[in-house]
Short mmCIF file of C-alpha atoms in Angstrom, two decimals:
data_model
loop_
_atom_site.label_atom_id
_atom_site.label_comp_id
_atom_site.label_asym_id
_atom_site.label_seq_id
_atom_site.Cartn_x
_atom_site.Cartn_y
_atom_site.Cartn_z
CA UNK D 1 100.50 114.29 102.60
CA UNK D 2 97.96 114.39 104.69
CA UNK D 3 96.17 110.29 105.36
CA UNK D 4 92.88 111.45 104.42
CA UNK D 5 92.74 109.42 101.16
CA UNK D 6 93.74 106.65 102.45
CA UNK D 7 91.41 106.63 105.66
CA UNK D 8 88.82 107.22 103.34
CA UNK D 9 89.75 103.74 101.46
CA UNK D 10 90.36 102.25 104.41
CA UNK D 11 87.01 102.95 105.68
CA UNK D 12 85.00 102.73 102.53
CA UNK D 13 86.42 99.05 101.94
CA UNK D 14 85.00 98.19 105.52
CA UNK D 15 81.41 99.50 104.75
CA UNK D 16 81.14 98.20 101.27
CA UNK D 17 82.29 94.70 102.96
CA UNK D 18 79.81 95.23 105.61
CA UNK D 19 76.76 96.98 103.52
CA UNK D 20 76.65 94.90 100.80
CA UNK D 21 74.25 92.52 102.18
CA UNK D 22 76.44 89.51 103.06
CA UNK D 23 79.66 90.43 101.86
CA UNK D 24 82.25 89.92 104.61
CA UNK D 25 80.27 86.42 105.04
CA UNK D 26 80.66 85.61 100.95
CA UNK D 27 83.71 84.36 100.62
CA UNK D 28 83.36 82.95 104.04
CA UNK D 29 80.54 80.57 102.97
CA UNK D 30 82.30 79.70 99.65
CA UNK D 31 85.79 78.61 101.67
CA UNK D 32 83.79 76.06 103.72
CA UNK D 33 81.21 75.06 101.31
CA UNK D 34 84.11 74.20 99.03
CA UNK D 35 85.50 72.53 101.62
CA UNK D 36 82.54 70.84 102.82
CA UNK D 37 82.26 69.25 99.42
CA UNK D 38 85.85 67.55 99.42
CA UNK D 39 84.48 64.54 101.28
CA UNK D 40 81.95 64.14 98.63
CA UNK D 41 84.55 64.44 96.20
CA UNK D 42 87.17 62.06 97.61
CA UNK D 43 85.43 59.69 99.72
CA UNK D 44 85.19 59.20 103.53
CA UNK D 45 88.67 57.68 103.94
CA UNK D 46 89.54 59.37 107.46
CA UNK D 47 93.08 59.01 106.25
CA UNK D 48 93.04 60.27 102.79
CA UNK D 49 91.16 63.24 104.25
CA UNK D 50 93.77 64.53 107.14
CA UNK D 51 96.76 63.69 103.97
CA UNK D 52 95.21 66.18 101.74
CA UNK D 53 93.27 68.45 104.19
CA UNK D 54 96.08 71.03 103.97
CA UNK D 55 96.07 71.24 100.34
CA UNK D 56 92.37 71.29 99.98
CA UNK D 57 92.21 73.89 102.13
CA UNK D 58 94.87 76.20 99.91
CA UNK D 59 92.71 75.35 97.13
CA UNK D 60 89.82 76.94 98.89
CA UNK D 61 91.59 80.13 100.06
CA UNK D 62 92.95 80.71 96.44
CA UNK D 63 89.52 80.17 95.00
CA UNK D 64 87.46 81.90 97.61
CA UNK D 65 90.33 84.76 97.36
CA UNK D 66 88.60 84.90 93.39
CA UNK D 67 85.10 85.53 94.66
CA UNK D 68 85.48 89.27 95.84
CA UNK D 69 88.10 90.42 93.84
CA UNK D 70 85.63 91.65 90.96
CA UNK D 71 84.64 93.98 93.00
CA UNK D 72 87.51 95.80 95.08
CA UNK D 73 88.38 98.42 92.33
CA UNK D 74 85.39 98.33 90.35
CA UNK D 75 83.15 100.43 93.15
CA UNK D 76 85.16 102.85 93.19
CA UNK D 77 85.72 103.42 89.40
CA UNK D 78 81.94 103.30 89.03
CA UNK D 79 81.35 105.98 92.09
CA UNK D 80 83.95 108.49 90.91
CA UNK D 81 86.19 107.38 94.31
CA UNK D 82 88.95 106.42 91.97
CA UNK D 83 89.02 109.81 90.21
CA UNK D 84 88.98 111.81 93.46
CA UNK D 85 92.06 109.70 94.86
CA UNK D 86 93.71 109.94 92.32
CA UNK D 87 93.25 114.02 92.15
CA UNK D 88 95.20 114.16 95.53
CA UNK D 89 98.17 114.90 96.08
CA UNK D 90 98.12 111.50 98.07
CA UNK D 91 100.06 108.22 96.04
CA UNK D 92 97.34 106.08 94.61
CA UNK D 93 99.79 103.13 94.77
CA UNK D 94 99.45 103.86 98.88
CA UNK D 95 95.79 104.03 98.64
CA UNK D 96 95.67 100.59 96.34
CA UNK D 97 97.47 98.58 98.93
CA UNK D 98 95.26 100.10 102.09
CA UNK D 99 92.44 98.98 99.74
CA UNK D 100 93.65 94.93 99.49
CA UNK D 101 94.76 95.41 102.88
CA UNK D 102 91.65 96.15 104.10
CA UNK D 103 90.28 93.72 101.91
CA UNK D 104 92.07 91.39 102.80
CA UNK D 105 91.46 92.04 106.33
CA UNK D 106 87.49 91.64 105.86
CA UNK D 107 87.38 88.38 103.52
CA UNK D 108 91.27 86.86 103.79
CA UNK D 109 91.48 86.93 107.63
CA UNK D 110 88.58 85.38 108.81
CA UNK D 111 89.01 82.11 106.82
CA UNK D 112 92.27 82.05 108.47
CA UNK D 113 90.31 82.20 111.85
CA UNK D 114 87.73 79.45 110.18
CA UNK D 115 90.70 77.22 109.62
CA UNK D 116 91.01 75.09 112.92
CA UNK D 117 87.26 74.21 112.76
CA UNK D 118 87.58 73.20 108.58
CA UNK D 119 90.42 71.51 109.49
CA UNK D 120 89.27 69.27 112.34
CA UNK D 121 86.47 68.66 110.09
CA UNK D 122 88.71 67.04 107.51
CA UNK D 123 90.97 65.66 110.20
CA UNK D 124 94.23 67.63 109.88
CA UNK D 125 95.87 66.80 112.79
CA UNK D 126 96.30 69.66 115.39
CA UNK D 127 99.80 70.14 115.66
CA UNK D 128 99.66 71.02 111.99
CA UNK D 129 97.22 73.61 112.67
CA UNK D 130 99.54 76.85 113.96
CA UNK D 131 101.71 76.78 110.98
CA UNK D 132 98.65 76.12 108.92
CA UNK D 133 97.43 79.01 109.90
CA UNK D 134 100.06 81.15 109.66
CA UNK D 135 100.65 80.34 106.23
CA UNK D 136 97.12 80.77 105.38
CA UNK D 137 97.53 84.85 106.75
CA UNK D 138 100.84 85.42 104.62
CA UNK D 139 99.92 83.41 101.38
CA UNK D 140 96.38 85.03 101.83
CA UNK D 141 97.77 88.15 101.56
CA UNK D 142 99.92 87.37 98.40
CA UNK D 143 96.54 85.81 96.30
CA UNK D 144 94.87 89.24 97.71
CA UNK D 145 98.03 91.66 96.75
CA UNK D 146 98.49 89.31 92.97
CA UNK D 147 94.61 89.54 92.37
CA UNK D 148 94.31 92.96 93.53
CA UNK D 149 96.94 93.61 90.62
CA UNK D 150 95.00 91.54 88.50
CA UNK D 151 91.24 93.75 89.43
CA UNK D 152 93.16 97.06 88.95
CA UNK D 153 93.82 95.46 85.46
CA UNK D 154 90.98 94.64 84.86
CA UNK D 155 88.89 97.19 86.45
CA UNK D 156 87.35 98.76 83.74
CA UNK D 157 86.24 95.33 81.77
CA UNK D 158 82.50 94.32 82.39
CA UNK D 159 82.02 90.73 84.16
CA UNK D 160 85.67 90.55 85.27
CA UNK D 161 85.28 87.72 86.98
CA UNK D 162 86.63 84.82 84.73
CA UNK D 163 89.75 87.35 83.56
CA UNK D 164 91.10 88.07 86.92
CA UNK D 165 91.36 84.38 87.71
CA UNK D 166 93.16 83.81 84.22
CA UNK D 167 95.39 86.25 85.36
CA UNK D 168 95.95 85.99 88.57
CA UNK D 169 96.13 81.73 89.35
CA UNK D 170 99.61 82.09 87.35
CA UNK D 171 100.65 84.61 89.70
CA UNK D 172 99.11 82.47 92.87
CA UNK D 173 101.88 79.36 92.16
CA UNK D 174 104.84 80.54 94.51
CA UNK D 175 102.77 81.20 97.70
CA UNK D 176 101.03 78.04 97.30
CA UNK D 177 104.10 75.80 96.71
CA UNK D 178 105.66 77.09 99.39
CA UNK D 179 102.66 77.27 101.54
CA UNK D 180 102.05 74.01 101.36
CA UNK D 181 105.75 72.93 102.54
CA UNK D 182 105.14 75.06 105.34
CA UNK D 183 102.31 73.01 106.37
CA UNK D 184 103.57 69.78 106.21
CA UNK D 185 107.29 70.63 107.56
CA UNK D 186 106.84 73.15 110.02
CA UNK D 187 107.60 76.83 110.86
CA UNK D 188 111.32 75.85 110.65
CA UNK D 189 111.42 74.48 107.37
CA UNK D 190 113.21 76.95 105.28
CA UNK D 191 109.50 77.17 102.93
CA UNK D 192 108.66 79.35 105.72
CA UNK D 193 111.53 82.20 105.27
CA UNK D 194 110.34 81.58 101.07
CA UNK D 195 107.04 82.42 102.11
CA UNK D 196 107.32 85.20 103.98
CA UNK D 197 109.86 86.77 101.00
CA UNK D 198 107.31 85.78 98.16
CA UNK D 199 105.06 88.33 100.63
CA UNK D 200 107.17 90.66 101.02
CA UNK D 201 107.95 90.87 97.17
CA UNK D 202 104.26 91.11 96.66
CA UNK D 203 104.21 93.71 99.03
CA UNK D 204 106.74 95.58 97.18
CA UNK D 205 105.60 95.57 93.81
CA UNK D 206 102.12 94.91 93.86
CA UNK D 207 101.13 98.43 94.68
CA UNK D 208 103.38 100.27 92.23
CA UNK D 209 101.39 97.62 89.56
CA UNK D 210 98.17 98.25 91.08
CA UNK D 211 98.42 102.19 91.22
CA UNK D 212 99.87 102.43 87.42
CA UNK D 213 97.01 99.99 86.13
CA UNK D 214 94.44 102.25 88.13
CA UNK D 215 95.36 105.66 87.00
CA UNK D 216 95.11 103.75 83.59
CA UNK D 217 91.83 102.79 84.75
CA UNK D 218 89.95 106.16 85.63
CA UNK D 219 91.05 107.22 82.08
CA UNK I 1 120.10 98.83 64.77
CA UNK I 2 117.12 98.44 66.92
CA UNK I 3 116.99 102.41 66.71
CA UNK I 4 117.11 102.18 63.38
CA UNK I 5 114.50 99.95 62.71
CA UNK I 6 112.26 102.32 65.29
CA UNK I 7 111.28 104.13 62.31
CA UNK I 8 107.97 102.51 60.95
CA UNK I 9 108.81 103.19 57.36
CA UNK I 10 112.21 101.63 57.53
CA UNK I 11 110.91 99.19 59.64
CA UNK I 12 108.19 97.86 56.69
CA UNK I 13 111.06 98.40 54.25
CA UNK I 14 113.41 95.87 56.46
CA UNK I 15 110.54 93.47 57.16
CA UNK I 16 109.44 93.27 53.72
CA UNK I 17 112.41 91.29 53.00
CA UNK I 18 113.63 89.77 56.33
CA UNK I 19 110.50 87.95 56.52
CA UNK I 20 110.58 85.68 53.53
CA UNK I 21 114.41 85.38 53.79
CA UNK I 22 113.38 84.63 57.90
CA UNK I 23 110.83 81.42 56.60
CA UNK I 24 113.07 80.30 53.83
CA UNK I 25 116.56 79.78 55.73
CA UNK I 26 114.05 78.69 59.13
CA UNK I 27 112.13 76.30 57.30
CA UNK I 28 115.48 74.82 55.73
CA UNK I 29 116.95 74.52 58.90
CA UNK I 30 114.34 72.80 60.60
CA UNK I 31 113.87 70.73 57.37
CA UNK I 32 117.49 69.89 57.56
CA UNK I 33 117.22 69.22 61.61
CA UNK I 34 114.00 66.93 61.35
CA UNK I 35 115.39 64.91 58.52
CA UNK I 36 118.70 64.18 60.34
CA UNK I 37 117.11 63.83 64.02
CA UNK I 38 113.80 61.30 62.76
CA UNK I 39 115.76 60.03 60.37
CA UNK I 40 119.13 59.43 59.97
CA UNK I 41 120.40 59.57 64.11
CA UNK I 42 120.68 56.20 66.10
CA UNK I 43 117.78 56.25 68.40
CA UNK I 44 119.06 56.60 71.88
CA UNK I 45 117.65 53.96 74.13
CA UNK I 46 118.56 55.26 77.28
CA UNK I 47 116.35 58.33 76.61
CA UNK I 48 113.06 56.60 75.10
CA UNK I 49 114.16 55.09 72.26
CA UNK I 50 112.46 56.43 69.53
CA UNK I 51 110.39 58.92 71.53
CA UNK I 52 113.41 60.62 72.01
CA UNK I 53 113.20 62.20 68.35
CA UNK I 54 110.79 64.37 70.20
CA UNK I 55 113.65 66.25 71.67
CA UNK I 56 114.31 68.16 68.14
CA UNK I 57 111.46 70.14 68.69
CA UNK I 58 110.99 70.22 72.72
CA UNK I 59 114.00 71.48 73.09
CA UNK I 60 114.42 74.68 70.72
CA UNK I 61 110.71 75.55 71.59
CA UNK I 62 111.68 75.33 75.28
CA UNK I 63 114.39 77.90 74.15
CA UNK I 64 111.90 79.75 72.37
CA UNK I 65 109.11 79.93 75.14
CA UNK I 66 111.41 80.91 77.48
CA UNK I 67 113.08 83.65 75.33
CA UNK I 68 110.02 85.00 73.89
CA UNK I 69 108.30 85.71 77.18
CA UNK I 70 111.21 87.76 77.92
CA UNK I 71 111.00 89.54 74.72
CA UNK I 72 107.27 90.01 75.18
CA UNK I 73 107.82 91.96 78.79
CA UNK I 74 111.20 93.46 76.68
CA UNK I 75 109.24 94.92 74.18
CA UNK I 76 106.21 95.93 76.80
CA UNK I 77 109.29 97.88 79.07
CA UNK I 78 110.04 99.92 76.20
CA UNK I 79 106.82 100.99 74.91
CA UNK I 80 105.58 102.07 78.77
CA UNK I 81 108.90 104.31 79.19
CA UNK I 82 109.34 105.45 75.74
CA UNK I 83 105.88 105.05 74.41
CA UNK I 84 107.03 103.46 70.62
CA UNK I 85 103.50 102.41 69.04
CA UNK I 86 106.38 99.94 67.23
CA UNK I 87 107.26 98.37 70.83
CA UNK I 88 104.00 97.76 71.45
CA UNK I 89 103.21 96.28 67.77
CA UNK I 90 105.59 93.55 68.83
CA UNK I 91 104.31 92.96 71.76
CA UNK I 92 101.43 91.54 70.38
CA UNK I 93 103.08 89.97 67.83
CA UNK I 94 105.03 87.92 69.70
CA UNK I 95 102.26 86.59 72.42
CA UNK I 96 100.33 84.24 69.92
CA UNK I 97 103.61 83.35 68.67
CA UNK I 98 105.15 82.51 72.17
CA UNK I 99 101.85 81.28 73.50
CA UNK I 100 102.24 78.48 70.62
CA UNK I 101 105.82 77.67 71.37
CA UNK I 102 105.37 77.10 75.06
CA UNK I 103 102.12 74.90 74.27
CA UNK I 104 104.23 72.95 71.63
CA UNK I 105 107.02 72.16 74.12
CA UNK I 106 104.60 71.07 76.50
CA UNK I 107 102.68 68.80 74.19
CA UNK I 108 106.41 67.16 72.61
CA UNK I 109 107.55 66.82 76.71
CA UNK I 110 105.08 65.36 77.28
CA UNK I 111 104.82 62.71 74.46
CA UNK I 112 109.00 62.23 75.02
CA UNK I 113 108.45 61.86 78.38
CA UNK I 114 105.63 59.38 78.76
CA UNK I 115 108.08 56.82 77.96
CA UNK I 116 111.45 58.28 77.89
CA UNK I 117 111.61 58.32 82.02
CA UNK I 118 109.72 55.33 82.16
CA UNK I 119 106.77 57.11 84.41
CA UNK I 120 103.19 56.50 83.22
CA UNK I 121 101.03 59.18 81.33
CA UNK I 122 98.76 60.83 83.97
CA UNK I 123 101.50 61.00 86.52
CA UNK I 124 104.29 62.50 84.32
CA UNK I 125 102.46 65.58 83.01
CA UNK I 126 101.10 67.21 86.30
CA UNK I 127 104.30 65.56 88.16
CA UNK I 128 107.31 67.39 86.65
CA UNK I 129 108.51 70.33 87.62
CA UNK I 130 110.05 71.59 84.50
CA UNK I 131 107.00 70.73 82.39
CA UNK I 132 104.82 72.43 84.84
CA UNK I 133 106.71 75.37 84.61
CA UNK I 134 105.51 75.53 81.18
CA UNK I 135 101.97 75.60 81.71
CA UNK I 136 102.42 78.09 84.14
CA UNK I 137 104.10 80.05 81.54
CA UNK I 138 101.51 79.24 78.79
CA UNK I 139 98.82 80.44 81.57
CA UNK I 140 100.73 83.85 81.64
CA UNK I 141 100.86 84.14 78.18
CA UNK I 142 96.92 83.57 78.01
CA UNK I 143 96.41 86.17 80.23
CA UNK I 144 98.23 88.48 78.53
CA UNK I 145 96.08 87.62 75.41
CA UNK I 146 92.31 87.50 77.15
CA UNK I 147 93.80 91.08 79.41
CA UNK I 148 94.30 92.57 75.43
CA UNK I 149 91.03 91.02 74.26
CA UNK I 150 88.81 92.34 76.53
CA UNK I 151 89.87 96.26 77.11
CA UNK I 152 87.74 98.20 74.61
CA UNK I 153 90.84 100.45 73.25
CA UNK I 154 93.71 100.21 71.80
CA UNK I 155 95.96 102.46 73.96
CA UNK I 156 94.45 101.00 77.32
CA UNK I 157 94.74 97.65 76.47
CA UNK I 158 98.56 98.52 75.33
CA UNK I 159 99.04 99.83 78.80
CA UNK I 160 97.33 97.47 81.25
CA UNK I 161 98.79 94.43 79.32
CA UNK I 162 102.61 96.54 79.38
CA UNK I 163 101.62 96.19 83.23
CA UNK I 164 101.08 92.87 83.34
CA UNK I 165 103.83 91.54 80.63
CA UNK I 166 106.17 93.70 83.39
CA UNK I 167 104.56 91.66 86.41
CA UNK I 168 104.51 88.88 84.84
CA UNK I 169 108.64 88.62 83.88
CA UNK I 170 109.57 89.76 87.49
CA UNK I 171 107.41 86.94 88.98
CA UNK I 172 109.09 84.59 86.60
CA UNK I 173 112.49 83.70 87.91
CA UNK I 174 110.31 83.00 91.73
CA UNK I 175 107.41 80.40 89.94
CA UNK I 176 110.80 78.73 88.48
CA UNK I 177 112.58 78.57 91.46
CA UNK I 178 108.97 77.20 93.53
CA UNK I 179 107.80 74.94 91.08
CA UNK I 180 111.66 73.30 91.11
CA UNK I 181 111.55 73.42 94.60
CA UNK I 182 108.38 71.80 94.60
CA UNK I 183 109.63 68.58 92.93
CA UNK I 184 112.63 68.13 94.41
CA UNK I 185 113.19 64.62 92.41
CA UNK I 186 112.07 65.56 88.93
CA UNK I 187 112.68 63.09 86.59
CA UNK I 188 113.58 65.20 83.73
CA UNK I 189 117.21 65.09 82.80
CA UNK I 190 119.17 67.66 83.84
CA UNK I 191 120.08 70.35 81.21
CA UNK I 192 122.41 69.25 78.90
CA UNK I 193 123.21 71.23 75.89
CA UNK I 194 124.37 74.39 78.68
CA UNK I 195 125.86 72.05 81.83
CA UNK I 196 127.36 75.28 83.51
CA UNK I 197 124.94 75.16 85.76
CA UNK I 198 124.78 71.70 86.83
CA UNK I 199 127.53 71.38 88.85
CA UNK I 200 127.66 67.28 89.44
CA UNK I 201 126.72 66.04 86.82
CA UNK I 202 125.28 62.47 87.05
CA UNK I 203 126.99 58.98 86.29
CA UNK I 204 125.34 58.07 83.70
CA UNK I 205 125.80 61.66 81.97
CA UNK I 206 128.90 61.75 79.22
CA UNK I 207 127.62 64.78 77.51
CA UNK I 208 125.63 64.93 75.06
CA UNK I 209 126.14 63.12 71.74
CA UNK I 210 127.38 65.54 69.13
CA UNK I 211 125.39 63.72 66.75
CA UNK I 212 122.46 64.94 68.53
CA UNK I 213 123.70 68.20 69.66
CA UNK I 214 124.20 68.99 65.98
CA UNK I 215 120.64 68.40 65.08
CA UNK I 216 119.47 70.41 68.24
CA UNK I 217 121.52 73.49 67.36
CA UNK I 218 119.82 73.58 63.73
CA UNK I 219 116.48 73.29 65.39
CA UNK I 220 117.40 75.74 67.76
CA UNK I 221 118.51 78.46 64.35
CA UNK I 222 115.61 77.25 62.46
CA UNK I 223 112.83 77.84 64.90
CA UNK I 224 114.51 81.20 66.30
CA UNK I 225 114.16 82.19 62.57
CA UNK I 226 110.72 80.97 62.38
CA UNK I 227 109.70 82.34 64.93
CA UNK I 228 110.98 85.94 63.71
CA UNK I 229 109.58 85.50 60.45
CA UNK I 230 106.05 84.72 61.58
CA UNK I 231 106.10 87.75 64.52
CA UNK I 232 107.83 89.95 61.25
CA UNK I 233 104.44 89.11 59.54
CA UNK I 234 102.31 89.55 62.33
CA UNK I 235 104.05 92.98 62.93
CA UNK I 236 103.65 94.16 59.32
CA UNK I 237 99.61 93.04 59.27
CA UNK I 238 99.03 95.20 62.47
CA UNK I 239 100.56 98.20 61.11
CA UNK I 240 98.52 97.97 57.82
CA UNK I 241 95.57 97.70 59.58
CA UNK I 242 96.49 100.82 61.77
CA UNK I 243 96.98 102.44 58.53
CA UNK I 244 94.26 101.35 56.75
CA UNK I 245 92.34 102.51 60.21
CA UNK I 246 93.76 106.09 59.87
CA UNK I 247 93.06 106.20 56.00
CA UNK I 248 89.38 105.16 56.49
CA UNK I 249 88.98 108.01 59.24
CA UNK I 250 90.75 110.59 57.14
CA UNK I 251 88.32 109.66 53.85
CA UNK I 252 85.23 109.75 56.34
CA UNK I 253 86.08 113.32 57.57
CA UNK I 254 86.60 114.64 54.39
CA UNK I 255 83.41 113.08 53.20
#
């Protein structure tokens, strides 16, 4: 099989991030506005703020993880690119997970990289930050690989949006309970190894799902 | 026997008298349970007092939620491989149905519970694990439903909800496991109609009262059969329509 298809994804996921006005900076202006707002929300109380920073901040990955996910699969059903995939000999399952890959890549990744500054804003105290952060790349990647199943589902259905979080937030609960641990007990804590295997399952079967519920999709 | 019933025709034959003999012996059962259990039993003080009568229908429809999710991605499995329009007939049946149950045992845990462990309102129902587990599950059984709801026709939204019925049961065993791990200290009593799993169990634990467990295993039969009886009907309404549906096209073409 030649990777032809799947460049192709790879690089059409990267320009539709890029051309469609503000794209990649989206969900990148949702994470911190949401975040931004917590104060409001809670109150000034320095040390209420650095207790829940953490959690806030998961809150506002899962959500902001929502924003895009309308339309990852949805371009492509609309421009034919799903039909001509899916005519290779290529696996669309393959192509489905370079797509959330490289969405996650454009919109998942950089909040990770916005995380230090959002966090120092809410007062999370810096030796939290590394394992924050790493949890923030792998769950990331398990609300992308989940709601990427959930888009493929729903891929077809006008105004998406409101379904794919129905679906999806179920789906999120693992990643974010154990993500969570991570952050408050350290790379050591055992919640680490959990999270790294709820991404690995996702990994595993969240392609097969997506490529089965897009071939249903270009029908 | 599941074979057997396959057939559509036999099917509607079999239904059209296991469903009233389904409500009958279900709604004696749970007659018979409800009486005894609000009734006649001693109220247990240790669990709530009174509250505790809850428990005769929390714990069957935590059975039932539980068990009819499974069914739900059962019957979804064997529609996508084998493509059985009767499969998939269930499968719709039963997601109202379980949808209900699991909201049901997460309204009566929730009522038990807000004095039965002695924990105040607010902090009980988004603070226990095992309840929380149910909402997640009533959440997945809500998507199913919207997913259903909003493809345009029948055979696709068969398919992508098969999909996610199948995603959803393989992701349910982890959310368990997380949300258990997540409350480490739950203050819901350990399991104790099936102990095999809890291997130490606690002091103040001598087993369960057969007075109660008596009660709990009628609830258990009568809402099982309840529960069949009113997926039964559900199953026998959607295949009239689809009938009436084909009948209507074939007097339109010959028109």
């Amino acid at each position: 099989m030649t990777a032809s298809p799947l460049f192709s994804a790879f690089r059409s996921s990267l320009s539709e991030a890029w051309a469609s006005g503000a794209g990649l900076l989206l969900p990148l202006g949702f994470f911190a506005g949401t975040a931004a707002l917590v104060p409001f929300t809670l109150g000034s109380d320095a040390e209420l703020l650095s207790r829940v920073g953490p959690g806030i901040l998961w809150l506002a990955l899962a959500l902001s993880s929502m924003v895009t996910l309308e339309r990852v699969f949805q371009a492509d059903l609309q421009d034919g690119a799903l039909d001509l995939w899916l005519q290779d000999t290529g696996s669309i399952s393959l192509v489905a997970a370079i797509k959330t890959l490289t969405h996650w890549l454009v919109s998942g990744f950089p909040l990770v990289l916005l995380t230090p500054l959002i966090g120092f804003m809410l007062g999370v105290s810096p030796d939290k930050m590394v394992p924050a952060m790493l949890s923030y790349a792998l769950g990331g990647l398990v609300f992308f690989l989940w709601g990427g199943v959930a888009a493929a589902l729903s891929a077809s259905v006008a105004r998406a949006g409101l379904l794919i979080a129905l679906i999806a937030l179920p789906l999120y609960v693992p990643a974010l309970i154990f993500g969570v641990q991570v952050v408050d007990a350290g790379l050591e804590s055992p919640s680490f190894l959990f999270l790294c295997a709820c991404t690995l399952f996702a990994l595993g079967v969240a392609p097969a799902a997506m490529g089965a519920a897009l071939r249903l999709a270009a029908e | 026997m599941l074979s057997y019933l396959a057939n559509p025709l036999r099917f509607m034959r079999f239904s059209r008298l296991a469903v009233p003999i389904c409500f009958a012996l279900g709604a004696i059962m749970i007659g018979w349970s409800l009486y005894n259990g609000l009734l006649v039993v001693p109220p247990d003080e240790k669990q709530g007092g009174d509250l505790m009568r809850a428990m005769f229908t929390h714990v069957p429809s935590a059975w039932l939620c539980m068990g009819l999710y499974a069914a739900l991605a059962g019957a979804s499995f064997v529609w996508y491989i084998w493509r059985h329009e009767l499969a998939d007939v269930a499968a719709r049946a039963i997601a109202p149905i379980g949808a209900g149950y699991t909201a049901l045992c997460f309204i009566t845990g929730s009522i038990w519970g807000q004095k039965g462990w002695g924990a105040g309102w607010h902090n009980l129902i988004l603070g226990d694990s095992r309840l929380m587990s149910v909402l997640v599950l009533f959440f997945l059984f809500l998507g199913y439903i919207a997913l259903r709801a909003a493809l345009e026709t029948r055979q696709k939204a068969a398919r992508a909800a098969a999909i996610l019925a199948m995603v959803g049961i393989v992701n349910v065993p982890i959310i368990k496991v997380s949300v258990d791990m997540w409350q480490t200290t739950t203050i819901h009593q350990p399991s104790s109609v099936l102990s095999i799993g809890n291997s130490e169990p606690r002091a103040e634990d001598e087993g369960m009262n057969p007075v109660y467990l008596q009660q709990l295993l009628w609830g258990f039969g009568g809402h099982t059969l309840l529960a069949s009886a009113m997926i039964l009907m559900l199953m026998r309404s959607e295949v009239y329509t689809q009938q009436a549906d084909r009948q209507l096209a074939l007097k339109l073409e010959a028109s």
